[in-house]
Amino acid sequence: MEQTNFTQAHPASSGFNFKDFLSFKTMITLQIIQIVYVVIAILITLSGLAAMFGGHGDYGGGFGAPGPMALFTGGGFFGGLIILVVGNIGWRMWCELIIVFFRMNKTLNNIEIGQKI
């Protein structure tokens, strides 16, 4: 079995490299998106709960007479439940999609410099 030693194009950094940061070689969005995900998920959950138990007697939330679409526009218990479930699942899917793109970028960079993944 043949062994190949790859040399790294970039030395392993022990800390923050400002040059890589300014040249966009260091991606910070991956860490930021994980923090933003939690904050927005909490806001979506609170919005869903507020719509579910907000106490608006009319399901329209003040936007006119209640109708069948009021259930899907954030009014009433079922509208809040839809916001709670679909909102959080949709937000999670969107964040995962962004993270996948950043991981693809990292994998391609590793391939480019000859590292084994």
Short mmCIF file of C-alpha atoms in Angstrom, two decimals:
data_model
loop_
_atom_site.label_atom_id
_atom_site.label_comp_id
_atom_site.label_asym_id
_atom_site.label_seq_id
_atom_site.Cartn_x
_atom_site.Cartn_y
_atom_site.Cartn_z
CA MET A 1 0.00 0.00 0.00
CA GLU A 2 1.44 3.31 -1.04
CA GLN A 3 1.53 6.17 1.45
CA THR A 4 1.57 9.73 0.31
CA ASN A 5 2.49 12.63 2.52
CA PHE A 6 0.74 15.85 1.70
CA THR A 7 2.20 19.16 2.66
CA GLN A 8 -0.12 21.89 3.73
CA ALA A 9 -0.28 24.99 1.61
CA HIS A 10 -1.25 26.98 4.70
CA PRO A 11 0.37 26.30 8.06
CA ALA A 12 -2.04 25.32 10.80
CA SER A 13 -3.01 28.49 12.58
CA SER A 14 -3.18 28.60 16.33
CA GLY A 15 -5.36 31.70 16.42
CA PHE A 16 -7.05 34.41 14.47
CA ASN A 17 -5.32 35.38 11.23
CA PHE A 18 -6.31 38.92 10.26
CA LYS A 19 -4.90 38.56 6.72
CA ASP A 20 -7.09 35.52 6.05
CA PHE A 21 -10.05 37.38 7.54
CA LEU A 22 -9.61 40.36 5.22
CA SER A 23 -9.10 38.12 2.18
CA PHE A 24 -12.26 36.10 3.03
CA LYS A 25 -10.30 32.87 3.49
CA THR A 26 -11.63 32.65 7.04
CA MET A 27 -15.39 32.33 7.08
CA ILE A 28 -17.19 33.66 10.14
CA THR A 29 -20.75 33.22 8.93
CA LEU A 30 -20.89 29.58 10.02
CA GLN A 31 -20.49 30.56 13.66
CA ILE A 32 -22.80 33.54 13.32
CA ILE A 33 -25.59 31.55 11.65
CA GLN A 34 -25.65 29.11 14.58
CA ILE A 35 -26.20 31.97 17.02
CA VAL A 36 -28.74 33.71 14.80
CA TYR A 37 -30.60 30.41 14.36
CA VAL A 38 -31.26 30.10 18.09
CA VAL A 39 -32.36 33.74 18.44
CA ILE A 40 -34.77 33.62 15.48
CA ALA A 41 -36.12 30.19 16.53
CA ILE A 42 -36.97 31.65 19.93
CA LEU A 43 -38.70 34.62 18.26
CA ILE A 44 -40.68 32.31 15.94
CA THR A 45 -41.75 30.21 18.92
CA LEU A 46 -42.79 33.27 20.92
CA SER A 47 -44.70 34.62 17.90
CA GLY A 48 -46.52 31.33 17.47
CA LEU A 49 -47.41 31.18 21.16
CA ALA A 50 -48.56 34.81 21.10
CA ALA A 51 -50.80 34.08 18.12
CA MET A 52 -52.15 30.94 19.80
CA PHE A 53 -52.92 32.53 23.15
CA GLY A 54 -53.02 36.22 22.26
CA GLY A 55 -56.68 36.59 23.11
CA HIS A 56 -57.84 38.28 19.89
CA GLY A 57 -61.49 37.28 19.87
CA ASP A 58 -61.62 37.68 16.11
CA TYR A 59 -59.15 35.54 14.22
CA GLY A 60 -58.35 38.46 11.97
CA GLY A 61 -56.09 40.14 14.52
CA GLY A 62 -57.64 43.53 13.76
CA PHE A 63 -57.36 43.26 9.97
CA GLY A 64 -61.06 42.98 9.26
CA ALA A 65 -63.71 40.34 9.56
CA PRO A 66 -62.55 36.84 10.46
CA GLY A 67 -62.54 34.35 7.65
CA PRO A 68 -61.09 30.98 6.75
CA MET A 69 -57.72 32.49 5.80
CA ALA A 70 -57.40 34.01 9.27
CA LEU A 71 -56.30 30.60 10.49
CA PHE A 72 -53.23 30.77 8.23
CA THR A 73 -52.31 34.42 8.79
CA GLY A 74 -51.35 34.19 12.42
CA GLY A 75 -54.71 34.60 14.09
CA GLY A 76 -56.13 32.10 16.51
CA PHE A 77 -54.89 28.89 17.98
CA PHE A 78 -54.40 26.98 14.72
CA GLY A 79 -52.68 29.88 12.99
CA GLY A 80 -50.26 30.14 15.89
CA LEU A 81 -49.70 26.40 15.77
CA ILE A 82 -48.89 26.66 12.06
CA ILE A 83 -46.44 29.50 12.75
CA LEU A 84 -44.88 27.48 15.56
CA VAL A 85 -44.38 24.27 13.56
CA VAL A 86 -43.91 25.41 9.96
CA GLY A 87 -41.96 28.52 10.93
CA ASN A 88 -39.41 26.63 13.00
CA ILE A 89 -39.05 23.80 10.48
CA GLY A 90 -38.67 26.25 7.58
CA TRP A 91 -36.14 28.35 9.50
CA ARG A 92 -34.14 25.21 10.40
CA MET A 93 -34.12 24.07 6.75
CA TRP A 94 -32.94 27.49 5.58
CA CYS A 95 -30.08 27.57 8.12
CA GLU A 96 -29.05 24.02 7.26
CA LEU A 97 -28.90 24.97 3.59
CA ILE A 98 -26.59 27.87 4.35
CA ILE A 99 -24.39 25.66 6.55
CA VAL A 100 -24.18 23.03 3.79
CA PHE A 101 -22.81 25.66 1.40
CA PHE A 102 -20.14 26.68 3.90
CA ARG A 103 -19.17 23.06 4.56
CA MET A 104 -18.93 22.46 0.81
CA ASN A 105 -16.61 25.46 0.61
CA LYS A 106 -14.46 24.08 3.42
CA THR A 107 -14.29 20.64 1.80
CA LEU A 108 -13.31 22.13 -1.56
CA ASN A 109 -10.60 24.21 0.12
CA ASN A 110 -9.26 21.08 1.82
CA ILE A 111 -9.19 19.28 -1.53
CA GLU A 112 -7.45 22.25 -3.13
CA ILE A 113 -4.62 22.28 -0.61
CA GLY A 114 -4.31 18.51 -0.70
CA GLN A 115 -5.53 17.59 2.75
CA LYS A 116 -7.23 14.33 3.40
CA ILE A 117 -10.81 14.92 4.48
#
